[in-house]
Amino acid sequence: MNAPATLQSAPAFADAQASCPVALGWMQGSPPPPHRRIRLDDGSAYRFPQLRWSFCHLDHLMPVAEVARGPVPVWDLPRAERDDIGRLAFLPAASRRPIAWDQAMAEAYTDGVLVLHRGRIVHERYHGALGPAQRHTAMSVTKSVLGLLAAMLIDEGALREHAPLTHYLPELAGTGFAGATVGQVLDMATALDFSEDYADPQAHIWRHARACGVLPHPPGDTGPRSIAEFLRTVGAAGPHGQTFCYRTVNSDALALALQRVTGQDLATHLAERLWGRLGAEHTAYFTVDSEGTPFAGGGLNTTLRDLARLGEMLRCDGWADGRQLVPAAVVARLRAGGCPETFARARITGMRGWSYRAMWWVSHNPHGAWMARGVHGQALYIDPKAEMVVARYASHPLPASLACDPTALRAWQALGLRLAEGG
Amino acid sequence: MNAPATLQSAPAFADAQASCPVALGWMQGSPPPPHRRIRLDDGSAYRFPQLRWSFCHLDHLMPVAEVARGPVPVWDLPRAERDDIGRLAFLPAASRRPIAWDQAMAEAYTDGVLVLHRGRIVHERYHGALGPAQRHTAMSVTKSVLGLLAAMLIDEGALREHAPLTHYLPELAGTGFAGATVGQVLDMATALDFSEDYADPQAHIWRHARACGVLPHPPGDTGPRSIAEFLRTVGAAGPHGQTFCYRTVNSDALALALQRVTGQDLATHLAERLWGRLGAEHTAYFTVDSEGTPFAGGGLNTTLRDLARLGEMLRCDGWADGRQLVPAAVVARLRAGGCPETFARARITGMRGWSYRAMWWVSHNPHGAWMARGVHGQALYIDPKAEMVVARYASHPLPASLACDPTALRAWQALGLRLAEGG
C-alpha cells in the first residue's frame, strides 16, 4: 500500500541491497532520530524504502490481535538443503533473458524465501529486516487463510454456501452485497462498486485502508472509521455471479459473517481451528481496526516458516505433523479450483487458464499447483506433483501484482519442474 | 492509570465477580456493539471495569514491541498443587479481621496468581480475562526487570554506577536529572519535579502517560509526544541522593541510557539477555511510544507463568533450567537492598524497614523477601527462606499502592511463613 505509482511511471527505486532497512538504520537509535523514524500517523510506514522495515514490524505501528500457537509441540521441519536452487535459471514471462533464482529474489525485494520438498527444508534465505523468528505481513495471503476457514465451516454446515450473505449480515441489505450468496463472496464473483487500482489515488481501496486502520486518517477525513462501517457504504455494480472480480471487501464481509456464525473474532477462530494445532513455531497476529476487528483482507502476520507449515499441511491433504486439521475433502475442493469461465472474463494478465476458489488461486497447470498471493510479493505456492511448497515474503516498492508476478509465477513453476524431475 | 480517585472518596466498585470482563462481554460481537467496545482513543481503556479487559489486551489497543522467547526449550515447571492455600487465613495490615487467601485475591481483583515452592507450582488460578497463554500488563514490575538489566550492565562495566546520567544522555544536562548519578537514578534517589499522585488530575504522571503512548492526547494537547521528549521537560526539586523518591521517569531515563550504551532497544535487549534464555513459554511485549521506544516505566506484558519463571530464576541465584542468566553476585546485590535511611525518609505506609535497590523492593524481613510491585495489584514476590515465588496479576480499580498493599504484602508473608514451616 505504497503511495500510488503505476508500473509505467515507476521511478527508479533503490535496489534490494541499497534499500536494506538494517543497513539504512531505520528505527535505530534511542530514540531513533527523526530521519530514521517510521510511524503510521505521519504516512512514513508505507513509503519506500521504509516499508521494508514496516512489513516486519506492523505490531510496532498499530494495534493487533494475537493468534496463539497453542500447546502442541513445534512441527519440526527436517533440513535437506541443496545448493543449486539459487542458481536455477528460468525465463520470466514476456522476457527473452533467463534469470537466476537468487537474482529474481533480489529483484523482487525478497525478505525471506523458504522451499519445502517432501516436507524437508531444501532452501531458506532471509534478507532485509526479516529473520526466522520475525513476523512479516502476509498481505492478501490473509484472504486465502480466511477462505480456508470459511470452506471448513461450509463443509460442517455452519455456513451455507448458497445462502445470501445478508442472511448472516442483515445490516448489508441496502448495500452492493444484497443478492450475493456466501459462495459468490467467497469466490469473489460479486459485482461491487469498489475500485482496487492502487495506482489511482481516488480508488476506494485507500478509503478502505483507512477504515481498516492500516493507513492514518488525514485531518478532516470523514470516511468510515471501521471495517464494519466501510462495508455498509459499498455500492452495487451490476449482477453478481458473472465475472471474477478481485475486491478485498469480499474478504472483510466474509470474515464478518464467519465471526457472526462462530461467535469468535477471526484471530481467535484461526487459533482454535488451525494455528493452535499446526505446530507453529510462533504466534501470528492480525492488525485490527478501531473497533478491534481483525483485518481479514490483508492483516495477517506470520513467520516465514509458519507460513510454509500452513502450505505443507495443505499439500498433505490437511495433515500437520500427524494431526488432521482440515478435512481432505475441503482441501480437494479448494485445489480443484473455481469456474474457469468466470475467471477468464476478468482477463488477468499472466494468469490465463487459472481460476479462483475460496480465495485461493488455482493454476490448473500439469502439476496442479495452487497458491495464495499478496501485493508487494507475498506468496504461498503449493505444487502437489513436485511435492513442493514455496513461501515467500517480500517488500517490493510497488503494490501491483504485475510488479512481481511475471517473474515469481515462473520461478515457482520452474522450481516445481526441477524438483519433480528429481534434478 | 484509572481516572483519578482517592481511597477516601472511592466509589463503591463492582466486585471481581460482577466486573468480570468475560461475563460482561467486553469486545464481544462482530463488531463489538458500541456499549461493549474498548479503545484507547476514547478514554475507555483505563476506565473501570473496562480496564479488567484492557490489562490482558494492551496489544489490541496500542503499538507494541515484541520480546522474543528465543529458541531454548520451555522451562518446565513441575506441579505439586496443594489445596490448602486458598483457605490460608491471615491478618491484613491495620485490620483485626483475618481473611482467607482466596477472598483476599478476589478483593484485589486478581486476574491470576501463581505460587512456586521449591520450583514446583503449588497453586495457580486464573480469573477474569486472563488465561495461561494470555499476556497481562506488569505495570511497574517492568521497572524491576529494567533495574535487573541495568545491574547486569553495571556488573560488566558497560554502565558506570557513579557516572553522571548525563554522561550517557547529554541532552538531559539542562533538566532536573543534571548532577544525578546512574546509581541515584537506578535507586530512585533523585530529586525531580515530577508528581506521581494518581489522585491528582494535574499530576505530571498523566502528561507522562500521554507522552508514553498509554493514554490518548486530547484535542489541542500540546504536551510531549514521546518519552525522550518528556524527559527533557523534567525539572529539579533539590539535591539528589537524600531521599528515596519513587518517580517513574527515573526508569524511562535509565532505559534510555541502557539503550544508548547497548545500541539495542529495551525489548531487543531483554530478549537477548533474559527472555530468550529463560525458557519462557511465550513472547512478552512492551507498549511503545510514538517514536517506537518501549515504555520502561510500566510497559511490559507477560504471561503469569513467565513472570513466575523470572522470579524463580532470581530465587535460584540467576539460574534458569540449567543456564546461568544473571551472575549470582548481581542477584545478591539486589537482594541485599539499598540504603535503609534514604528509604525511611520517604515514610511509605506499610513499608517500614524496607529499602529499594535497582528498582526492586527489599523487605529485610527474617525471610529476606524482596519483590517487584506495580499499581492495580501487580506483584512478583521472592521469599528465599521459604523457597517461594509468588506472581500475581490483577486489575484493581484503583492505581494506588494502598489499595492492594495492606492485604497483599501480608498475604505473601503469611504464605512464606506457612511454606517455610513445611506446614
Tab-separated table of C-alpha atoms in Angstrom, chain A residues 27-28 30-32 37-39 41 59-66 68 133 135 171 228 256 259-260 263-265 282-283 288-293, chain B residues 27-28 30-32 37-39 41 59-66 68 133 135 171 228 256 259-260 263-265 282-283 288-293:
chain	number	residue	atom	x	y	z
A	27	MET	CA	14.283	2.877	13.763
A	28	GLN	CA	17.785	2.523	15.144
A	30	SER	CA	17.407	5.675	21.365
A	31	PRO	CA	15.195	7.296	20.413
A	32	PRO	CA	15.535	6.948	16.634
A	37	ARG	CA	11.819	7.201	12.363
A	38	ILE	CA	8.893	5.269	10.893
A	39	ARG	CA	5.365	5.798	12.155
A	41	ASP	CA	0.421	8.610	11.626
A	59	ASP	CA	2.814	-4.527	15.512
A	60	HIS	CA	5.195	-1.663	16.326
A	61	LEU	CA	2.941	0.633	14.323
A	62	MET	CA	-0.656	-0.308	15.034
A	63	PRO	CA	-2.802	-2.382	17.414
A	64	VAL	CA	-3.006	-6.111	16.783
A	65	ALA	CA	-4.793	-9.287	17.889
A	66	GLU	CA	-2.649	-12.296	18.622
A	68	ALA	CA	-1.991	-18.143	19.680
A	133	ALA	CA	11.567	-15.500	14.379
A	135	ARG	CA	6.703	-11.942	11.628
A	171	GLU	CA	-27.161	-4.862	8.008
A	228	ALA	CA	-17.996	-2.833	9.575
A	256	LEU	CA	-17.715	-10.642	9.428
A	259	GLN	CA	-17.366	-14.154	13.072
A	260	ARG	CA	-21.131	-13.797	13.369
A	263	GLY	CA	-19.122	-16.060	17.839
A	264	GLN	CA	-15.354	-15.679	17.704
A	265	ASP	CA	-13.204	-12.968	16.235
A	282	HIS	CA	5.442	-18.611	16.710
A	283	THR	CA	2.214	-16.829	17.397
A	288	VAL	CA	-7.097	-4.645	13.914
A	289	ASP	CA	-9.327	-1.700	13.095
A	290	SER	CA	-10.592	0.942	15.510
A	291	GLU	CA	-13.214	-1.456	16.837
A	292	GLY	CA	-10.751	-4.280	17.384
A	293	THR	CA	-11.872	-6.229	14.306
B	27	MET	CA	-15.236	-6.568	22.998
B	28	GLN	CA	-17.557	-9.441	22.178
B	30	SER	CA	-18.607	-8.786	15.285
B	31	PRO	CA	-18.034	-5.930	15.500
B	32	PRO	CA	-18.494	-5.310	19.224
B	37	ARG	CA	-16.281	-1.522	22.811
B	38	ILE	CA	-12.968	-0.597	24.459
B	39	ARG	CA	-10.485	1.683	22.718
B	41	ASP	CA	-8.582	6.990	21.859
B	59	ASP	CA	-1.601	-5.021	22.216
B	60	HIS	CA	-5.166	-4.748	20.876
B	61	LEU	CA	-5.134	-1.090	21.874
B	62	MET	CA	-1.698	0.337	21.065
B	63	PRO	CA	1.517	-0.464	19.188
B	64	VAL	CA	3.984	-2.815	20.850
B	65	ALA	CA	7.487	-4.250	20.517
B	66	GLU	CA	7.858	-7.977	20.926
B	68	ALA	CA	11.186	-12.877	21.665
B	133	ALA	CA	-1.373	-18.106	27.432
B	135	ARG	CA	-0.235	-11.680	28.485
B	171	GLU	CA	20.653	16.053	26.161
B	228	ALA	CA	12.538	11.199	25.112
B	256	LEU	CA	17.311	5.483	27.524
B	259	GLN	CA	19.664	1.702	25.112
B	260	ARG	CA	22.336	4.275	24.304
B	263	GLY	CA	22.730	0.088	20.941
B	264	GLN	CA	19.595	-2.024	21.362
B	265	ASP	CA	16.086	-1.042	22.224
B	282	HIS	CA	5.526	-17.095	25.435
B	283	THR	CA	6.919	-13.957	23.916
B	288	VAL	CA	5.861	1.677	22.712
B	289	ASP	CA	5.585	5.439	22.393
B	290	SER	CA	5.115	7.433	19.184
B	291	GLU	CA	8.803	7.008	18.335
B	292	GLY	CA	8.781	3.255	18.912
B	293	THR	CA	10.552	3.478	22.284
